[in-house]
Short mmCIF file of C-alpha atoms in Angstrom, two decimals:
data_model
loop_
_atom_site.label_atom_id
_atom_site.label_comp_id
_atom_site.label_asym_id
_atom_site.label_seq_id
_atom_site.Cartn_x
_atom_site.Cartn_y
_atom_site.Cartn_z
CA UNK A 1 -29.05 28.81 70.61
CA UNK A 2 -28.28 25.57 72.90
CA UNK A 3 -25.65 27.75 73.79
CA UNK A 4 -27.69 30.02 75.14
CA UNK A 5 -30.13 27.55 76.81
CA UNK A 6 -27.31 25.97 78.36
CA UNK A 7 -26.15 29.34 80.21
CA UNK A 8 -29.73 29.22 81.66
CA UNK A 9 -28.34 26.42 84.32
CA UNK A 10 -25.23 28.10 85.87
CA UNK A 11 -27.38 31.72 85.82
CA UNK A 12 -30.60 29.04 87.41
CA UNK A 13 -28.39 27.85 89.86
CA UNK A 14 -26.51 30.83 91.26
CA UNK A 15 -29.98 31.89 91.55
CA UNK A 16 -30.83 29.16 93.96
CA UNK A 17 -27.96 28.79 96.07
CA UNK A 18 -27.76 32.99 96.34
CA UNK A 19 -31.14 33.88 96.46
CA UNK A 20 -30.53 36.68 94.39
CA UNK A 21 -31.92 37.43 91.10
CA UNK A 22 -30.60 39.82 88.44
CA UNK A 23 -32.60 39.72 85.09
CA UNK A 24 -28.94 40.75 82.94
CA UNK A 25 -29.03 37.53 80.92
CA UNK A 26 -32.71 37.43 80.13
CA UNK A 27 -32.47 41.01 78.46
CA UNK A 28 -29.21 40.02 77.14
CA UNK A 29 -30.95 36.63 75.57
CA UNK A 30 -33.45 38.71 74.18
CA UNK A 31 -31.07 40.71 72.46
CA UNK A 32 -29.19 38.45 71.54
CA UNK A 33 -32.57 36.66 69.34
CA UNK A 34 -33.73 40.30 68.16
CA UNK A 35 -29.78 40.48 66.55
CA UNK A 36 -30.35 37.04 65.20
CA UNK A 37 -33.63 37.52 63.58
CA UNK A 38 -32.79 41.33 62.84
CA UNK A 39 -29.76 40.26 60.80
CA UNK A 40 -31.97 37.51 59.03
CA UNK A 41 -34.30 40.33 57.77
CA UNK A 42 -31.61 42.76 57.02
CA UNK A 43 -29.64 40.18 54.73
CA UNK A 44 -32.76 38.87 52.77
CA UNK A 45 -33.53 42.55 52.31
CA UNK A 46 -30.53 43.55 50.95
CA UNK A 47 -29.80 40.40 48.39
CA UNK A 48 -33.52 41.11 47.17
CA UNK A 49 -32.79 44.96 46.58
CA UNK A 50 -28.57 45.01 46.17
CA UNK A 51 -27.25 43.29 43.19
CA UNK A 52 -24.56 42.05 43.51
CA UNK A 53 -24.92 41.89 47.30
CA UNK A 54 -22.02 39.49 49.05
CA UNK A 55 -19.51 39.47 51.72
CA UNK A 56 -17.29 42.54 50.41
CA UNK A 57 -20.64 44.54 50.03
CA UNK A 58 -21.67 43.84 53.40
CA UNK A 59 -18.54 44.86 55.07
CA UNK A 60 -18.51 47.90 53.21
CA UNK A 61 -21.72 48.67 54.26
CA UNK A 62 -21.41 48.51 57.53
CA UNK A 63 -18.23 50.74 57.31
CA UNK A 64 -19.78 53.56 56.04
CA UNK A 65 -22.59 53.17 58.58
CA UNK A 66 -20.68 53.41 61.32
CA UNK A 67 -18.52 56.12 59.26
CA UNK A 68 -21.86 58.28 59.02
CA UNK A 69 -22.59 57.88 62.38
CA UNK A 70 -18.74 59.25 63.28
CA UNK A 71 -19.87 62.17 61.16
CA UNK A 72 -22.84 62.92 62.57
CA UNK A 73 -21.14 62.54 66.17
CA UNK A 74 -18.48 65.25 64.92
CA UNK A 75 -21.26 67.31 63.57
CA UNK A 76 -23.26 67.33 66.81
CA UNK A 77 -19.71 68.24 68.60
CA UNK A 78 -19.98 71.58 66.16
CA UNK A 79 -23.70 72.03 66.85
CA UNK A 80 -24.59 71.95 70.67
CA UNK A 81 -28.35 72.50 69.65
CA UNK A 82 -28.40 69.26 67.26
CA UNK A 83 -26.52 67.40 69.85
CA UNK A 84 -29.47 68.07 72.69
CA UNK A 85 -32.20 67.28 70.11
CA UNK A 86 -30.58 64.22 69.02
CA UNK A 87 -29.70 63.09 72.65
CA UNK A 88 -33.16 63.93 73.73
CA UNK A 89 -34.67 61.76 71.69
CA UNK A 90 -32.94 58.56 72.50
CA UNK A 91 -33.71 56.06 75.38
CA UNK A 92 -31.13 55.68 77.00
CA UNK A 93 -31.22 53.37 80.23
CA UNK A 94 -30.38 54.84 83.75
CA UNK A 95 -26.85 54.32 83.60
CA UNK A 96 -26.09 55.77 80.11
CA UNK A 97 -28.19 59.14 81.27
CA UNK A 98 -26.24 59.50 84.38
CA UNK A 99 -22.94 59.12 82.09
CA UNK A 100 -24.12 61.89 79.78
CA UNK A 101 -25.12 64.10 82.63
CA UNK A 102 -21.82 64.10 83.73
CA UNK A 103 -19.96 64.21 81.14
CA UNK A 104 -21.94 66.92 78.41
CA UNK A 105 -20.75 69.89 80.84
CA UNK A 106 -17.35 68.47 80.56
CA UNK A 107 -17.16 68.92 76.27
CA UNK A 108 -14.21 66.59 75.98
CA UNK A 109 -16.17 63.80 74.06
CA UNK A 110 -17.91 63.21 70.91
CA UNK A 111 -21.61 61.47 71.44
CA UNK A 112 -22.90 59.46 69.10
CA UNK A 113 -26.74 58.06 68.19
CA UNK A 114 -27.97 54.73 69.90
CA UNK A 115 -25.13 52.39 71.97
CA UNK A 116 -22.77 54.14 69.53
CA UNK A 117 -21.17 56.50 72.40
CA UNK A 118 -19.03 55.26 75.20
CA UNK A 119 -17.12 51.87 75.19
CA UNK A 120 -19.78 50.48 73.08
CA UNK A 121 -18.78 53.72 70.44
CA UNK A 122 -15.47 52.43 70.87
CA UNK A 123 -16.41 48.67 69.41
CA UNK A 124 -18.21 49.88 67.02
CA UNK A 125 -15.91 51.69 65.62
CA UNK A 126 -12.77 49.56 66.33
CA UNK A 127 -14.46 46.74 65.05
CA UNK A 128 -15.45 48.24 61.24
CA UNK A 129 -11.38 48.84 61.56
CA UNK A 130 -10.69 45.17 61.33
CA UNK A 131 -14.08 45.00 58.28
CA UNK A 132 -12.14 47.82 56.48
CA UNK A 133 -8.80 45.68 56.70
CA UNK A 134 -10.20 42.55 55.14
CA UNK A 135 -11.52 44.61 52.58
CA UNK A 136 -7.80 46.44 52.01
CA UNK A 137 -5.90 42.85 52.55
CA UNK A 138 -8.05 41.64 49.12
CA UNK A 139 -7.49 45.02 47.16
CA UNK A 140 -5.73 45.65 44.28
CA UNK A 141 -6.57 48.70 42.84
CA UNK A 142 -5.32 51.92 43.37
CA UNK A 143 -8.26 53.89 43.89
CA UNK A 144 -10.31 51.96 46.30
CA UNK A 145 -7.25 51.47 48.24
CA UNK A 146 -6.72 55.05 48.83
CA UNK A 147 -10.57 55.00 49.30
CA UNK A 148 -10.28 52.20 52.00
CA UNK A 149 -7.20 53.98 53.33
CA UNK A 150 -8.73 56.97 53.94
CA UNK A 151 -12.43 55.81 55.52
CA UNK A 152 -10.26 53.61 58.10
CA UNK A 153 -7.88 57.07 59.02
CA UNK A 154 -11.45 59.04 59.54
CA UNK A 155 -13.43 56.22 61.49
CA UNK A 156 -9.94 55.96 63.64
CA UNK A 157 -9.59 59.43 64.60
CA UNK A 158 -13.57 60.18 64.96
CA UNK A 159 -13.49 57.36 66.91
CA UNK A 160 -10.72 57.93 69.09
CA UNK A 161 -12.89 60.67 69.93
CA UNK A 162 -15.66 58.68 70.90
CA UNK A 163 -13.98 56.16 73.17
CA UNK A 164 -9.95 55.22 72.98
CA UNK A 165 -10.37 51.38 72.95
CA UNK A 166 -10.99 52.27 69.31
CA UNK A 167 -7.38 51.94 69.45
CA UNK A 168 -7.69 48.32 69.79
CA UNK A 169 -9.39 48.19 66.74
CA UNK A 170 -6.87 50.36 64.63
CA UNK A 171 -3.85 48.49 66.24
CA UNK A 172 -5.15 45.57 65.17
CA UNK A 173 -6.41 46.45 61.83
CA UNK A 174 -2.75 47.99 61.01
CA UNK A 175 -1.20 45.20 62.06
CA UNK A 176 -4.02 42.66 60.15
CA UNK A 177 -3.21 45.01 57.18
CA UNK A 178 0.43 44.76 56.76
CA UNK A 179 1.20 41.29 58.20
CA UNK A 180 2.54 38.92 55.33
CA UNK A 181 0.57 36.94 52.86
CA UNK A 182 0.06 33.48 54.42
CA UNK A 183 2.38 34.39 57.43
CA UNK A 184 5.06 34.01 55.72
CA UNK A 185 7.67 37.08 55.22
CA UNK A 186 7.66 37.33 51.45
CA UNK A 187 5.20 40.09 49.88
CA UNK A 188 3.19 40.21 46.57
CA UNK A 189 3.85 43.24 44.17
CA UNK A 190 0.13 44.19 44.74
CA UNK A 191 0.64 43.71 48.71
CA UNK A 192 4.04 45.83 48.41
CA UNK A 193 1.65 48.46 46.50
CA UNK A 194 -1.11 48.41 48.84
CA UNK A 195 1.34 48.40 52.03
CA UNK A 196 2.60 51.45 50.93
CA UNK A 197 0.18 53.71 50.04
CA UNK A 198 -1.66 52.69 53.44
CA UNK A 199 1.71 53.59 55.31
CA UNK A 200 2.09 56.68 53.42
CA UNK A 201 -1.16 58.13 54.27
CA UNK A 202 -1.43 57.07 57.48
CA UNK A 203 2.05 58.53 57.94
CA UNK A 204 1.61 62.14 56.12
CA UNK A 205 -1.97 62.36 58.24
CA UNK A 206 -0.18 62.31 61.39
CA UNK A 207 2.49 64.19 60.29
CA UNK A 208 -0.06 66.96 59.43
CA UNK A 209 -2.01 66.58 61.95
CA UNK A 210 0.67 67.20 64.52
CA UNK A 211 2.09 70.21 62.39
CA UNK A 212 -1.59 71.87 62.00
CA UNK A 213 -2.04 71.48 66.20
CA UNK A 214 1.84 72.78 66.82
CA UNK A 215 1.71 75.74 64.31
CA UNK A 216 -1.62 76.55 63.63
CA UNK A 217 -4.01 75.66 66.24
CA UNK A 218 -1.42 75.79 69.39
CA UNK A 219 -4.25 76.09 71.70
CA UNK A 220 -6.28 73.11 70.69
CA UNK A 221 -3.79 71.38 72.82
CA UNK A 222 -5.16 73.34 75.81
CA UNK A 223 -8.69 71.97 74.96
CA UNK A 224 -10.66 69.27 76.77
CA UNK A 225 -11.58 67.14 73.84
CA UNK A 226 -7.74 67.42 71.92
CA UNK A 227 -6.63 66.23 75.76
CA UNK A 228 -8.48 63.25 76.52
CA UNK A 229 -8.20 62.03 72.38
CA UNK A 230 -4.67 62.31 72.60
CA UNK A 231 -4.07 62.09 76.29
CA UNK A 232 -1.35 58.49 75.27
CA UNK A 233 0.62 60.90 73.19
CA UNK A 234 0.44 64.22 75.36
CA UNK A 235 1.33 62.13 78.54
CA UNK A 236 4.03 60.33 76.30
CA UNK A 237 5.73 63.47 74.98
CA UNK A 238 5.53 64.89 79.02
CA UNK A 239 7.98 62.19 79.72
CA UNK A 240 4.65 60.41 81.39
CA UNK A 241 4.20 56.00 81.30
CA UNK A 242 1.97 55.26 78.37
CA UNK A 243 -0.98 55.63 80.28
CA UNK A 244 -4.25 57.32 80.31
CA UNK A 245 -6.45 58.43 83.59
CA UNK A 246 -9.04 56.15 82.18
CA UNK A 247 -6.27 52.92 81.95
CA UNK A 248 -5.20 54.65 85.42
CA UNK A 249 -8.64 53.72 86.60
CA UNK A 250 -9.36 50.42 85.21
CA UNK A 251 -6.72 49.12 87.12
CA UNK A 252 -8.36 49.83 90.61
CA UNK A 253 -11.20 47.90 89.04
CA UNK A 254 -9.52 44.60 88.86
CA UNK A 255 -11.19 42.91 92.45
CA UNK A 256 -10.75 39.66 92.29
CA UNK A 257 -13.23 37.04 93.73
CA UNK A 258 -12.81 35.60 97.34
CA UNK A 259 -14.43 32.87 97.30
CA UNK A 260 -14.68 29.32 95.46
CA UNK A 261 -18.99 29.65 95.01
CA UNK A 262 -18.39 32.86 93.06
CA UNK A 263 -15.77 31.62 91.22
CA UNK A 264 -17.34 28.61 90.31
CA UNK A 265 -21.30 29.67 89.82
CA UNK A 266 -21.04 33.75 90.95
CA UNK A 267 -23.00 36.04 92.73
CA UNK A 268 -26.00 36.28 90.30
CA UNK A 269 -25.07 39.94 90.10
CA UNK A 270 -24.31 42.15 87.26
CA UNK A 271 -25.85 45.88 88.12
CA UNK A 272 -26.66 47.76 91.57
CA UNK A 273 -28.54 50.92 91.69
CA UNK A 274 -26.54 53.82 90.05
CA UNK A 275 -23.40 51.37 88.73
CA UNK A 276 -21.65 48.42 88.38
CA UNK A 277 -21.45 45.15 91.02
CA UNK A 278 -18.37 45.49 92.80
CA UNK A 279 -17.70 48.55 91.31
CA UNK A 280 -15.64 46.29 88.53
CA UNK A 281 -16.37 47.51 84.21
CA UNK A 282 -13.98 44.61 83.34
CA UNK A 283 -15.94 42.00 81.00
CA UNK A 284 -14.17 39.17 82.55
CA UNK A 285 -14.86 40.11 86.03
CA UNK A 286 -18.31 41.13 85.48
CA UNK A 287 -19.24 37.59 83.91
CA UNK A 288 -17.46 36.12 86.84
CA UNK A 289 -19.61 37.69 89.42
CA UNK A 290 -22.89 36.72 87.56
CA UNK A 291 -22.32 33.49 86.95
CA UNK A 292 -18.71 32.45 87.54
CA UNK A 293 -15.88 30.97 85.41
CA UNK A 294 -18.60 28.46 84.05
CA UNK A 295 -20.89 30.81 82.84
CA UNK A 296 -18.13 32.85 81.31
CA UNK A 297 -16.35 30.05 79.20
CA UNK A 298 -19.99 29.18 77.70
CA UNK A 299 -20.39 33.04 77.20
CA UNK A 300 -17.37 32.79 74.90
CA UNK A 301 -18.48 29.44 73.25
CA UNK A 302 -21.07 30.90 71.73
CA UNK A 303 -19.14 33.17 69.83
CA UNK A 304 -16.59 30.74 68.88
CA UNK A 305 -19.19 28.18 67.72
CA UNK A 306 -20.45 31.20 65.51
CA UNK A 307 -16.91 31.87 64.06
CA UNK A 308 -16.44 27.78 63.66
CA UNK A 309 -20.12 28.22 61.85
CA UNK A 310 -18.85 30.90 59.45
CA UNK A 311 -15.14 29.31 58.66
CA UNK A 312 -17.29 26.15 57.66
CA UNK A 313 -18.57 28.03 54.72
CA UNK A 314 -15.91 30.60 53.83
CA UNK A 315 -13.31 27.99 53.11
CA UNK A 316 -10.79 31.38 52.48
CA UNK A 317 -7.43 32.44 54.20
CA UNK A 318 -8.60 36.14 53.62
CA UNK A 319 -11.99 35.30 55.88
CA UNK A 320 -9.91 32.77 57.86
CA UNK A 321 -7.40 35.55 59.69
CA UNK A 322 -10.43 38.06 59.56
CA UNK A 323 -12.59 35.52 62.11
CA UNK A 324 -8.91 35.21 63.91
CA UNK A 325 -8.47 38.96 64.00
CA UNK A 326 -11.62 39.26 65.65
CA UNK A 327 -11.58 37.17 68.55
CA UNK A 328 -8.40 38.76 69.47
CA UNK A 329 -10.04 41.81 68.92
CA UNK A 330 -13.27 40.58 71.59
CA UNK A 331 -10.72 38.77 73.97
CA UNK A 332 -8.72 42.14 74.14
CA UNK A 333 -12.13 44.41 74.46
CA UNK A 334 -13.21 42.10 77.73
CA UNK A 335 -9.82 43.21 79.44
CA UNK A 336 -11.96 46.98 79.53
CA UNK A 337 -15.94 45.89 79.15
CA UNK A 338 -18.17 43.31 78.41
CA UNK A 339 -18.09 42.83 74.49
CA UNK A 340 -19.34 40.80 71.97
CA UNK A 341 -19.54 40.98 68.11
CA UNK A 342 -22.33 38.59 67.53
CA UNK A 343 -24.81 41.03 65.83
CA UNK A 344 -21.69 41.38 63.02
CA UNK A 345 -21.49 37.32 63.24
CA UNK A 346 -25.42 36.43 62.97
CA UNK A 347 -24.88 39.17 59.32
CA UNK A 348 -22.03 37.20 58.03
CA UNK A 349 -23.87 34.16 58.79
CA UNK A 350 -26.79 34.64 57.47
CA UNK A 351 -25.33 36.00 54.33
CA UNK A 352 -23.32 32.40 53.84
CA UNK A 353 -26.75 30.49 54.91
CA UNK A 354 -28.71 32.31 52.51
CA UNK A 355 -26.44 32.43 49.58
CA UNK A 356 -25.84 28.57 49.74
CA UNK A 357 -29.79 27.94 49.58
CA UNK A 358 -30.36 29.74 46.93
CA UNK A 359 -27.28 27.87 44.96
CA UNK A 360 -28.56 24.87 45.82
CA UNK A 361 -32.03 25.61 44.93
CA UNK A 362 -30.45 26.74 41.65
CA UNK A 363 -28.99 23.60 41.07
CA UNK A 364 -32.07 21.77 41.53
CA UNK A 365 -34.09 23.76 38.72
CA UNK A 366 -31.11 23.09 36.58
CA UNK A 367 -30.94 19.41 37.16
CA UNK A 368 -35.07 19.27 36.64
CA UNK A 369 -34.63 21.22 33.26
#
């Protein structure tokens, strides 16, 4: 929260020197307190009514949220009548409905409920990629491996769907899956196990996925949504650079600053009418033009004072490369968009804030007995 006060000075004086004022960070400070006191409720909630309820529950949770939501995205792809009704019924601001009215007519996306479409879609789902591979790094058993194994394939294709930087997410969460025990190169006989079976489905799902497409649906290939889901590998099998039309056109977005004052305190800009300030989606450059390199650095400050919060009380190597695994995964996301994972940090907080009261208060009744 000082955090957050403190961005008030470089967004107060970019205000002053610029004249120009964009209200961005107050709706963004707003949303960042209704997260914070959303994920209060939402914990206490669940440890009154979910026993056990801890970290692994919570994670898994959220994973089969987001899985549903996937589903129900797929299911409104199928259903063009479900998919207006449930569109129709959202609020989405000016930006997102000029997005869908462009894009519906094209039918090359899938469209899910809330901010769960577009990049936003994308983080969502990339990010319960990197919850699922915590969850996979700690498992043992056979079952809810193959379980695990098999919600991360269908929340990485549905959401590939959705938006591509879930990508991000699965490279990560692939990579956070198989990497070593402790970073060093020797293996468990449960990690050996575990490695396995994750590499075997993964592998045989692609496999099959690519024969079904070739031999039975050959003209899938030809459709809008199999082309822009796949676009990396159709381009790549062309004899194309690993690129995408969409990675095509972030790169015309990268317009760098010309002068010191917005470097240093911005433009106090974020939006214009019908887009985005200097045309520029990047995260980094976005920040920048609001409220320059200063603003930005205590932008990221407040999530790493949340993941320094949460390491304090998960003293565990497991949690300890799952916070590290995440701000790669937020550092990487800002190359594309803006993106945080706070509203997943204030849970996880929370959860360890909460739990270690009620210990303590445990230990008090037991000391007065």
């Amino acid at each position: 929260m000082v955090a957050v006060l403190l961005l008030l000075v470089p967004c107060g004086l970019t205000f002053l020197v610029n004249g120009v004022f964009d209200a961005w960070f107050i709706q963004y400070a707003a949303q960042q307190v209704l997260h914070l006191s959303g994920a209060y409720l939402l914990v206490l909630l669940s440890l009154q009514f979910v026993k056990p309820f801890d970290l692994n529950r919570l994670f898994l949770f959220i994973i089969y949220a987001v899985a549903l939501n996937n589903l129900l995205a797929a299911v409104m792809f199928i259903a063009p009548p479900l998919q207006d009704f449930m569109l129709a019924i959202q609020n989405h601001d000016e930006l997102a409905r000029t997005k869908l009215e462009e894009y519906l007519d094209m039918d090359f996306r899938l469209y899910g409920l809330g901010i769960h479409t577009f990049f936003m879609g994308g983080l969502l789902s990339g990010y319960s990629l990197l919850l699922a591979a915590y969850l996979l790094r700690k498992e043992r058993r056979g079952k809810q491996t193959l379980w695990l194994t098999l919600l991360f394939l269908f929340i990485a294709i549905t959401g590939l769907f959705i938006a591509r930087t879930t990508l991000v997410g699965a490279a990560i969460g692939t990579v956070y899956i198989l990497w070593p025990s402790r970073w060093s190169a020797t293996f468990s006989r449960g990690a050996i196990k575990r490695n396995f079976l994750f590499i075997a489905v993964l592998l045989a799902s692609m496999i099959f996925g690519v024969i079904a497409l070739n031999y039975f649906f050959p003209e899938a290939w030809d459709s809008d949504i199999i082309g822009y889901a796949l676009e990396f590998y159709i381009r790549m099998d062309q004899g194309d650079a690993l690129a995408t039309e969409s990675t095509d056109h972030l790169k015309t977005m990268y317009i760098w600053p010309d002068s010191w004052r917005t470097w240093l305190i911005g433009d106090g800009r974020f939006n214009v009418p019908g887009g985005f300030y200097m045309d520029t989606d990047v995260g980094y450059l976005r920040m920048i033009y609001y409220f320059g390199v200063t603003g930005m650095l205590l932008f990221f400050v407040i999530q790493f004072v949340l993941v320094e919060r949460i390491h304090r009380f998960y003293r565990d190597r497991h949690v300890s490369f799952f916070l590290f695994a995440s701000a790669v995964f937020v550092l990487l996301l800002n190359l594309k968009a803006l993106a945080d994972v706070n509203a997943f940090f204030y849970l996880i907080l929370w959860l360890a804030i909460i739990k270690r009261d009620e210990s303590l208060e445990n230990a008090k009744k037991g000391e007065n007995l």
